[in-house]
Tab-separated table of C-alpha atoms and ligand atoms in Angstrom:
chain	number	residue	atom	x	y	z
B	1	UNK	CA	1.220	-19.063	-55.931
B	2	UNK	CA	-1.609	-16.470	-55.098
B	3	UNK	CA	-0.652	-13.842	-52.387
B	4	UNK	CA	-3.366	-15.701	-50.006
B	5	UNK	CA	-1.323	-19.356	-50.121
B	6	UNK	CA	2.612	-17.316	-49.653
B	7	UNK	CA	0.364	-15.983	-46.069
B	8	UNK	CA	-0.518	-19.481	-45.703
B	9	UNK	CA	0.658	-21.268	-42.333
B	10	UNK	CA	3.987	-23.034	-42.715
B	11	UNK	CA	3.541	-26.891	-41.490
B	12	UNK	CA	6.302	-26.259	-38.726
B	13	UNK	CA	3.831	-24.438	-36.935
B	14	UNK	CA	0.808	-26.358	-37.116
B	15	UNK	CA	2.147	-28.808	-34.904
B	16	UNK	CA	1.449	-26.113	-32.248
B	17	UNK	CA	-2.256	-27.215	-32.612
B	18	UNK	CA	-2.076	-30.802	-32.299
B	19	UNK	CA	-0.895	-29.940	-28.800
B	20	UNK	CA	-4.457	-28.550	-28.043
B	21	UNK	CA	-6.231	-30.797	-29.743
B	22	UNK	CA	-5.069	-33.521	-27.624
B	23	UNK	CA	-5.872	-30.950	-24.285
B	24	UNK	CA	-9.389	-31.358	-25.443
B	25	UNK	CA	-10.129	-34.011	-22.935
B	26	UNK	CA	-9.761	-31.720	-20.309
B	27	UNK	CA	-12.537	-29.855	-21.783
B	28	UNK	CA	-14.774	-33.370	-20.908
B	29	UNK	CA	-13.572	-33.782	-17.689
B	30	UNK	CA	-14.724	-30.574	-16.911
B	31	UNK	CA	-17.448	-30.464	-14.593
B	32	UNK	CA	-20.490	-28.006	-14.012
B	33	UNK	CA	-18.623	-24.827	-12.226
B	34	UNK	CA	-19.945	-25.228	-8.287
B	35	UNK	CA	-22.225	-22.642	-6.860
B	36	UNK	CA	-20.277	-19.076	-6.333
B	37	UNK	CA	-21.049	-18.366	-2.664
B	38	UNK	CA	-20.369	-14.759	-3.410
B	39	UNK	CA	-21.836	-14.458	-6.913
B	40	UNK	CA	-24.580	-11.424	-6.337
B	41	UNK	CA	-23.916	-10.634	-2.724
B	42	UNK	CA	-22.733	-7.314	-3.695
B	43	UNK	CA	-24.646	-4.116	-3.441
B	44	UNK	CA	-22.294	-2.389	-6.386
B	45	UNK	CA	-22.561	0.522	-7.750
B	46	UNK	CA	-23.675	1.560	-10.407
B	47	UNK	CA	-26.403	-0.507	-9.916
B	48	UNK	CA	-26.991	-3.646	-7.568
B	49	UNK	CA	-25.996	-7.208	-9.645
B	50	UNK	CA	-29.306	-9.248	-9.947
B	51	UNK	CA	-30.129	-11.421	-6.846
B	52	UNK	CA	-30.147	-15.039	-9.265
B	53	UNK	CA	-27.429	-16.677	-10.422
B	54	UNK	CA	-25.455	-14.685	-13.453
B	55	UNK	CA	-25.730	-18.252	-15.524
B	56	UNK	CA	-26.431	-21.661	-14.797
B	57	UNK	CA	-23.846	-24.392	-14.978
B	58	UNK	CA	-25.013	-25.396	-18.618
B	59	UNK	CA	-24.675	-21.985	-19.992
B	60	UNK	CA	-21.261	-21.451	-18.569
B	61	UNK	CA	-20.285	-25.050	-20.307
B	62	UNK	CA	-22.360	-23.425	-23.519
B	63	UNK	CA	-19.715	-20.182	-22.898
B	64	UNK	CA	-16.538	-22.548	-23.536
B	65	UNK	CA	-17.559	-24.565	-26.713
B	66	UNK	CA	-16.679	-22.136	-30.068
B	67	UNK	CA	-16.518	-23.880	-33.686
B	68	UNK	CA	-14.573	-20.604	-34.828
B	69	UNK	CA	-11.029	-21.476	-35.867
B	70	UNK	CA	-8.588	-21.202	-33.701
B	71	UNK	CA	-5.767	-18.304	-33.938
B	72	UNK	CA	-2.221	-19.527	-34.608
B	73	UNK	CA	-0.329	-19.933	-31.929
B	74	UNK	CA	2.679	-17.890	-33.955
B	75	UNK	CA	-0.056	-14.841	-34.184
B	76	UNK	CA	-1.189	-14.776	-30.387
B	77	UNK	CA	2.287	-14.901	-29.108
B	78	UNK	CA	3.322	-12.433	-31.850
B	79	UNK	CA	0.508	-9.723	-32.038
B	80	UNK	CA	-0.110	-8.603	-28.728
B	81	UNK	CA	-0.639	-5.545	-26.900
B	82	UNK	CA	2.063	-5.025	-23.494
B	83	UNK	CA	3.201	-1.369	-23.288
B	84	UNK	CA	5.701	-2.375	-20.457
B	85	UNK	CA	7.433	-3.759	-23.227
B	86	UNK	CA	6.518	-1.105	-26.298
B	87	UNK	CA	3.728	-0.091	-27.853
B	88	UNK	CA	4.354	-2.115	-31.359
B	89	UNK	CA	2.529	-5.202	-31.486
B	90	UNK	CA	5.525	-7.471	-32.211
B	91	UNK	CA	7.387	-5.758	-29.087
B	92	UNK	CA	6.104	-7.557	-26.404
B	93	UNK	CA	6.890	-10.993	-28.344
B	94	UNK	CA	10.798	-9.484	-26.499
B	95	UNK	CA	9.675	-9.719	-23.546
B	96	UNK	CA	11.022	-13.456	-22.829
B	97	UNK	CA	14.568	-11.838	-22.958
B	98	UNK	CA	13.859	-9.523	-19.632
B	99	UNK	CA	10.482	-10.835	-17.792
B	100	UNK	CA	11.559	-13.255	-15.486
B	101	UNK	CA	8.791	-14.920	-13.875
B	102	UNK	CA	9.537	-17.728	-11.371
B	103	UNK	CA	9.790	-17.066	-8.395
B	104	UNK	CA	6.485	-14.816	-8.638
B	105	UNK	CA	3.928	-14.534	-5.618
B	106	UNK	CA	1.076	-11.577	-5.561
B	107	UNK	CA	-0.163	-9.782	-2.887
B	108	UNK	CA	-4.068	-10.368	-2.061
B	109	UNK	CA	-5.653	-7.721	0.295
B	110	UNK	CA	-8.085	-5.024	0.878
B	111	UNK	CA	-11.916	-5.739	1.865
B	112	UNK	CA	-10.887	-9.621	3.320
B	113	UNK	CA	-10.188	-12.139	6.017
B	114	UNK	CA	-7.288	-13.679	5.141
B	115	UNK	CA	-5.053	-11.167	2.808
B	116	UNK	CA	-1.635	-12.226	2.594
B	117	UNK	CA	1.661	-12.392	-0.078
B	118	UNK	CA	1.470	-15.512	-1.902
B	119	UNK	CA	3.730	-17.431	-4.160
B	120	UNK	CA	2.294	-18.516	-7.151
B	121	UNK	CA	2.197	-22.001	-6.522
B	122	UNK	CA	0.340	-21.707	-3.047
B	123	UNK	CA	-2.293	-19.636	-5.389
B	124	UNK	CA	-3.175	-22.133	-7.487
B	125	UNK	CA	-2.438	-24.943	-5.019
B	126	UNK	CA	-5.198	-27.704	-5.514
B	127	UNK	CA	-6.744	-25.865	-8.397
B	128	UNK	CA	-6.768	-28.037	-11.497
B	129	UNK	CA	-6.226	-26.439	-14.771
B	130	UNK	CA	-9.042	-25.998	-17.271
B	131	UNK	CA	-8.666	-25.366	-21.124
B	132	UNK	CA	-11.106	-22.416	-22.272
B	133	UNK	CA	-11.578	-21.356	-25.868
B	134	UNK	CA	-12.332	-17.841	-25.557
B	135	UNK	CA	-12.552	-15.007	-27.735
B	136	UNK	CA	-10.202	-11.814	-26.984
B	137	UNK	CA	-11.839	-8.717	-28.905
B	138	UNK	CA	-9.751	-5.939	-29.339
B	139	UNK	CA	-11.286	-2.460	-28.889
B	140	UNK	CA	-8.714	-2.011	-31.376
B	141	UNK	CA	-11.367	-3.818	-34.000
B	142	UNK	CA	-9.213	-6.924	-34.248
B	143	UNK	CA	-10.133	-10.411	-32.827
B	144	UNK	CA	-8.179	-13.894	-31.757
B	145	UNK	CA	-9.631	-17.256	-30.153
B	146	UNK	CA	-7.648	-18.436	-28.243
B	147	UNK	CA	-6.901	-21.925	-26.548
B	148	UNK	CA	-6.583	-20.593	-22.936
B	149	UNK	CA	-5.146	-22.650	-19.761
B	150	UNK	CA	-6.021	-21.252	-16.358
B	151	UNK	CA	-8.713	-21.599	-13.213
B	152	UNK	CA	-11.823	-19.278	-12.526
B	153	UNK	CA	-11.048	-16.169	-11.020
B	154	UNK	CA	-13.463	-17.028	-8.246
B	155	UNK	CA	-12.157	-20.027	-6.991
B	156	UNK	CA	-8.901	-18.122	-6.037
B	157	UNK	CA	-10.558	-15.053	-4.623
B	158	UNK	CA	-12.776	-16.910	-2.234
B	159	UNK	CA	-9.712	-18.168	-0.673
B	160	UNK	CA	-8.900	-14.814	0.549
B	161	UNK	CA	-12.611	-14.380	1.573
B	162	UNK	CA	-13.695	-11.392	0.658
B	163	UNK	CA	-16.091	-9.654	3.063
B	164	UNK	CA	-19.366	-7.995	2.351
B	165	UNK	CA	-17.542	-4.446	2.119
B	166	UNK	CA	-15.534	-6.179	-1.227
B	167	UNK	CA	-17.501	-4.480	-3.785
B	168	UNK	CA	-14.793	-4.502	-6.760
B	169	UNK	CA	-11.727	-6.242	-7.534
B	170	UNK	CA	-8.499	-4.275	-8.049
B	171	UNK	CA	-5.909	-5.937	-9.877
B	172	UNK	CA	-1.995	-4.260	-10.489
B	173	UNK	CA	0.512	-5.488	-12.911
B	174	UNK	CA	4.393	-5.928	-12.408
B	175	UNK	CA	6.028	-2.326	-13.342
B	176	UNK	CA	9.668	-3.271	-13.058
B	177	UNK	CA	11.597	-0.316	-15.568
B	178	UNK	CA	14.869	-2.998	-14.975
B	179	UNK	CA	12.713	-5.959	-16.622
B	180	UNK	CA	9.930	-3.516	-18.465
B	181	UNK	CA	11.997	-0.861	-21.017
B	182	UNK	CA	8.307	0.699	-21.634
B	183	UNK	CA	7.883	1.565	-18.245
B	184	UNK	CA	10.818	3.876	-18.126
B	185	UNK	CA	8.360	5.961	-20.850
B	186	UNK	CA	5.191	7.787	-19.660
B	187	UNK	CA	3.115	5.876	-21.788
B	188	UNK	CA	0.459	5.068	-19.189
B	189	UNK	CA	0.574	5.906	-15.653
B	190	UNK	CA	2.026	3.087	-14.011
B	191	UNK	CA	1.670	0.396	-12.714
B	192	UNK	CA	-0.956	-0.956	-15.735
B	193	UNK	CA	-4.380	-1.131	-13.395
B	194	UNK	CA	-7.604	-2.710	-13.866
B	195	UNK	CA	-10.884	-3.822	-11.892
B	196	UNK	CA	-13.917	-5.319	-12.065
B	197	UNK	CA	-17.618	-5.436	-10.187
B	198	UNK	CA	-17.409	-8.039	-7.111
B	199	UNK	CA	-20.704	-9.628	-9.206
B	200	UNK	CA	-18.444	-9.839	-12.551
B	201	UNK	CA	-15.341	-11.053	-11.081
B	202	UNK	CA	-17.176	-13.952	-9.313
B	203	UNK	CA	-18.909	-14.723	-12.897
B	204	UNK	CA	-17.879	-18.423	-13.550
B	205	UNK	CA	-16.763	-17.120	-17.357
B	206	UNK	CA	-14.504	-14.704	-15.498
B	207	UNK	CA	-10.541	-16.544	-15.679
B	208	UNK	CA	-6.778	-16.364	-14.288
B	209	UNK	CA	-4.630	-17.520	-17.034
B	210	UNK	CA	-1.462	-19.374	-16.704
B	211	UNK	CA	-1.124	-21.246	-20.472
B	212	UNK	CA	-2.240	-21.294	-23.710
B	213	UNK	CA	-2.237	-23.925	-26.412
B	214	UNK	CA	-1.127	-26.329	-23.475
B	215	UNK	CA	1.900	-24.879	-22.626
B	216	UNK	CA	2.849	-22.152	-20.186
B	217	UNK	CA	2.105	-18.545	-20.882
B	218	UNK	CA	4.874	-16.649	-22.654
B	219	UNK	CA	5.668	-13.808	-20.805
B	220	UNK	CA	4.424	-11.568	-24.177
B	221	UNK	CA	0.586	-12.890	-22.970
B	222	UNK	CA	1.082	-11.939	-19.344
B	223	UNK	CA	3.111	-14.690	-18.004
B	224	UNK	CA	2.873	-16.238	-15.435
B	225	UNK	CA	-0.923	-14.829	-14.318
B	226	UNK	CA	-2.864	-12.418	-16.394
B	227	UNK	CA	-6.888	-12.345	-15.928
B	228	UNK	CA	-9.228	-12.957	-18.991
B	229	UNK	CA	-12.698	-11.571	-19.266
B	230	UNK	CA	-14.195	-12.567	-22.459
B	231	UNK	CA	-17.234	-10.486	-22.632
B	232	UNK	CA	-15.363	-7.611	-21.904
B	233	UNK	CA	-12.347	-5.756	-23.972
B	234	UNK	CA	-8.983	-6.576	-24.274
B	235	UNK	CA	-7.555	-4.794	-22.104
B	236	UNK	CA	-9.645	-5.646	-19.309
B	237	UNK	CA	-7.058	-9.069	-19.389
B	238	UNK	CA	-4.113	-7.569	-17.481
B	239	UNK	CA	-1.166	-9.164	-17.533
B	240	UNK	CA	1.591	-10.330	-14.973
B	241	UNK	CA	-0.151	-9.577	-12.503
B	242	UNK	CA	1.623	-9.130	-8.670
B	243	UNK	CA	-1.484	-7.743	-6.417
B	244	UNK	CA	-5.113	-7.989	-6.239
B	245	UNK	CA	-7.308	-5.852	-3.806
B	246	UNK	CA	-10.818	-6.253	-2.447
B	247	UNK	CA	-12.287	-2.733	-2.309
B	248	UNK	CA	-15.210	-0.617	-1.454
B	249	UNK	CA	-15.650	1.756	-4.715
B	250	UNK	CA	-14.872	1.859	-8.553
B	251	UNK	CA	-11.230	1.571	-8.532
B	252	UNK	CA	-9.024	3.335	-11.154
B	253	UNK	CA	-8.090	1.645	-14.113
B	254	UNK	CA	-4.876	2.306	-16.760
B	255	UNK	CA	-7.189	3.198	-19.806
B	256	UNK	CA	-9.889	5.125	-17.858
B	257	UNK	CA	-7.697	7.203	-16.356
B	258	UNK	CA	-5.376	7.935	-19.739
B	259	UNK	CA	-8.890	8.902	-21.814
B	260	UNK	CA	-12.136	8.778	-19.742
B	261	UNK	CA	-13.437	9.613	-22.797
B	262	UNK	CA	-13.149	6.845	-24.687
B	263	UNK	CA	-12.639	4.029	-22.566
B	264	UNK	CA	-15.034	3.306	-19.318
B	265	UNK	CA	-15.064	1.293	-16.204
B	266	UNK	CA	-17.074	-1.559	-17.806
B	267	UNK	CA	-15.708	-1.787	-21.178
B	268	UNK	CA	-17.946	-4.880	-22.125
B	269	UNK	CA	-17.883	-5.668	-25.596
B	270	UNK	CA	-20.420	-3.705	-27.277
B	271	UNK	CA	-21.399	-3.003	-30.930
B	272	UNK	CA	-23.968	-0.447	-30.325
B	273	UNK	CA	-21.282	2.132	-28.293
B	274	UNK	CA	-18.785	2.973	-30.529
B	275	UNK	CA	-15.616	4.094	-30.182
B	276	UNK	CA	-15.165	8.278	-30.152
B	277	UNK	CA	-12.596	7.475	-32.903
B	278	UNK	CA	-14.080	4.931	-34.602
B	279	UNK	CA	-16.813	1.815	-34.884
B	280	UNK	CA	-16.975	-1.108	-32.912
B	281	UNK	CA	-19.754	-2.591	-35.258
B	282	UNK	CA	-17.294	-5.074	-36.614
B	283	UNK	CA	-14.074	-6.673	-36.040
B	284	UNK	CA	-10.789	-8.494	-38.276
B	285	UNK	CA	-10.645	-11.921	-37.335
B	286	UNK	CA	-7.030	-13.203	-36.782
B	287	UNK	CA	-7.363	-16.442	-37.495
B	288	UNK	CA	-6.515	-19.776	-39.748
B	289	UNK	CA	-4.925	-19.539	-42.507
B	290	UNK	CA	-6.267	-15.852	-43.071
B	291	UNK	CA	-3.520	-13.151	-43.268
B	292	UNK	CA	-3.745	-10.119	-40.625
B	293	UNK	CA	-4.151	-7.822	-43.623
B	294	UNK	CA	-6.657	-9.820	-45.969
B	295	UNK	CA	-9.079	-11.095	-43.607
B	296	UNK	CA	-12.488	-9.942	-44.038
B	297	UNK	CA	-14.502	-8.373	-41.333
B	298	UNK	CA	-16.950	-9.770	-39.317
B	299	UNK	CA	-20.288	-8.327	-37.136
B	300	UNK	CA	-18.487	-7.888	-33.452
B	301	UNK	CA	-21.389	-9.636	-31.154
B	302	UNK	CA	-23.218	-8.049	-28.239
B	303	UNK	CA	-20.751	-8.861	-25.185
B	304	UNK	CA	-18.634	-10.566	-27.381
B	305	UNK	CA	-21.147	-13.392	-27.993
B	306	UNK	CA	-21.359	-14.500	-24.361
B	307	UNK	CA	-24.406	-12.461	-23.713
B	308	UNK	CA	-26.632	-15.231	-22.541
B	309	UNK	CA	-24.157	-15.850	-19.606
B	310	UNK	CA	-23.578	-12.305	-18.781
B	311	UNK	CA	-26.308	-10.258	-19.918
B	312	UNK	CA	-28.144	-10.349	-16.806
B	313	UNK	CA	-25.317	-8.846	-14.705
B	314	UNK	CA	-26.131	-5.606	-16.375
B	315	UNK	CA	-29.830	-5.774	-16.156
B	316	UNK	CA	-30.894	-1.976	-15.773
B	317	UNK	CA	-28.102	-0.156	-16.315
B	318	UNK	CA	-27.616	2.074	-19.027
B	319	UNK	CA	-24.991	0.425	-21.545
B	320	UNK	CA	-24.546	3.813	-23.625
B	321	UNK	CA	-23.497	5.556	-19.980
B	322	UNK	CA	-21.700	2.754	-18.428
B	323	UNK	CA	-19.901	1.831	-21.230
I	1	MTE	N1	-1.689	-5.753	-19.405
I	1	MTE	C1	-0.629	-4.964	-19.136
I	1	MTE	N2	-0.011	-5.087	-17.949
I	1	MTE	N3	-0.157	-4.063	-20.040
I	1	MTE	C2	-0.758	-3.883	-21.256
I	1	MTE	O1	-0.305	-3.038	-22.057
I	1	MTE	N4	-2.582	-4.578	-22.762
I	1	MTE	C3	-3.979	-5.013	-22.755
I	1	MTE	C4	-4.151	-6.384	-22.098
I	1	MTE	N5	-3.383	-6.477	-20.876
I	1	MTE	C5	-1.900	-4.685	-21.564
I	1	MTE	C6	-2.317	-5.645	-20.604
I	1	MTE	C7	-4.570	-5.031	-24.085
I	1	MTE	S1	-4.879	-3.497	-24.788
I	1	MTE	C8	-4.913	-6.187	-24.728
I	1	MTE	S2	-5.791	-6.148	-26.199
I	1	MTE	C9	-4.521	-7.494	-24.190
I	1	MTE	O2	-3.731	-7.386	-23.012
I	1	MTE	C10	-3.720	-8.239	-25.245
I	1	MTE	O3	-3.436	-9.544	-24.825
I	1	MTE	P1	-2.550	-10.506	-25.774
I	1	MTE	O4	-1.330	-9.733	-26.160
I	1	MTE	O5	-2.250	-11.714	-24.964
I	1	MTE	O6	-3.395	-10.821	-26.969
């Protein structure tokens, strides 16, 4: 047996798939994403979003449909990146033992009319769960697709109704050090912190996760609410998230603020702006029946391969500086 077929995927966990494949009929019930009332109201820094739509419904359909193979379920919920849990990549896949997340609710405030503390289920309440094959591109160089289950970041923020002063989106992560062991080290400055534009987080690509492969989130991927942005790097997809805040300017992020350097506001996926350390021309595929080790590299795409839905949010601005 060659050393490729040993790496091969044992038929115990294939049966993982068959559990999205029959999800894909969500995928046809889903309709054209409604208008965004707040889509390109704001006047952002570092330069105003474009007055037009960001994408029309057919594009953001077009932004869902991959024929790239799938990542095994056993390699997203085993290779993942959660420094409240460690900062090896098979840590996290621990984090079932100590993350408890029911009852959960997150705190919604800031630039808004109706801020409040609100259980999960009140959240979501009414919001039907999509499937969404997205791509999750590691600045790291490596790459998953994954089968994600969730609802559009927008259609939960306009519940809290932002006002015209909402310019970005702060989100904060649970920092517990009794359920977290990595947050009793000073790996990042706590809690884990990220934001985006008002214009980007309205984006209809832009999503709260709550599942993958069909089933609810394992607490290694964020459970139970961790944002995906799949034109933008990993790490823009906090996990277990507890607050969100409307605000007027740039907020601070984890990563900016441990190496400005090297890792910016934006962060869109971007193979002309390399890394300081090293290239983001190309990126390892995890995925199949490849091996982590063996799998040949790819070219990484411009925005991760969703520029024709998000390219025009950035219309103007100067990738190399805003990086
Ligand atoms: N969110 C929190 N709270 N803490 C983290 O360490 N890591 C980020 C992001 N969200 C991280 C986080 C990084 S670097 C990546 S690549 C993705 O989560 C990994 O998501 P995954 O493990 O579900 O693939």
């Amino acid at each position: 047996m060659s050393l490729r077929d040993a790496l091969r995927i044992p038929a115990s966990e294939i049966t993982e798939e068959s559990v999205w494949h029959d999800r894909r009929r969500l995928l046809a019930a889903l309709a054209a994403s409604p208008a965004l009332g707040l889509a390109g109201c704001a006047e952002a820094e570092p330069t105003p979003p474009p007055r037009r739509p960001a994408a029309t419904p057919a594009q953001v359909r077009a932004g869902f449909a991959t024929r790239e193979e799938l990542t095994r379920y056993a390699d997203v919920t085993t290779y993942n990146n959660f420094y409240e849990f460690g900062t090896g990549k098979a840590d996290p896949s621990r984090a079932a033992r100590t993350l408890r997340t029911a009852p959960w609710s997150v705190r919604v405030d800031g630039e808004c009319e109706k801020p409040g503390t609100v259980p999960l289920e009140d959240l979501l309440r009414g919001l039907s769960p999509e499937e969404r094959i997205y791509r999750l591109r590691c600045v790291e160089g490596w790459s998953m697709v994954i089968p994600w289950l969730g609802v559009p970041l927008a259609a939960v923020l306009e519940r809290f109704r932002p006002t015209s002063k909402a310019k970005y989106v702060a989100f904060t992560s649970l920092a517990d050090p009794r359920q977290m062991p990595g947050v009793r080290l000073p790996v990042l400055d706590w809690p884990y912190r990220e934001g985006l534009r008002m214009d980007e987080a309205m984006h209809p690509l832009a999503f709260l996760v709550t599942g993958l492969y069909g089933k609810p989130l394992p607490q290694q991927n964020g459970a139970p609410l961790r944002l995906v942005v799949p034109w933008k790097y990993g790490f823009k997809g906090i996990k277990s998230i507890v607050a969100i805040r409307f605000v007027a300017r740039m907020p601070p992020t984890s990563w900016n603020m441990a190496a400005p350097e090297e890792y910016g506001f934006f962060s869109n996926v971007n193979p002309d702006v390399d890394h300081p350390r090293w290239s983001q021309r190309t990126e390892r595929r995890i995925a199949g029946s490849a091996s982590k080790l063996f799998a040949e590299r790819i070219p990484t795409r411009m925005f991760n391969g969703y520029a024709e839905q998000v390219a025009s949010l950035y219309a103007g601005m100067d990738l190399r500086r805003w990086f």
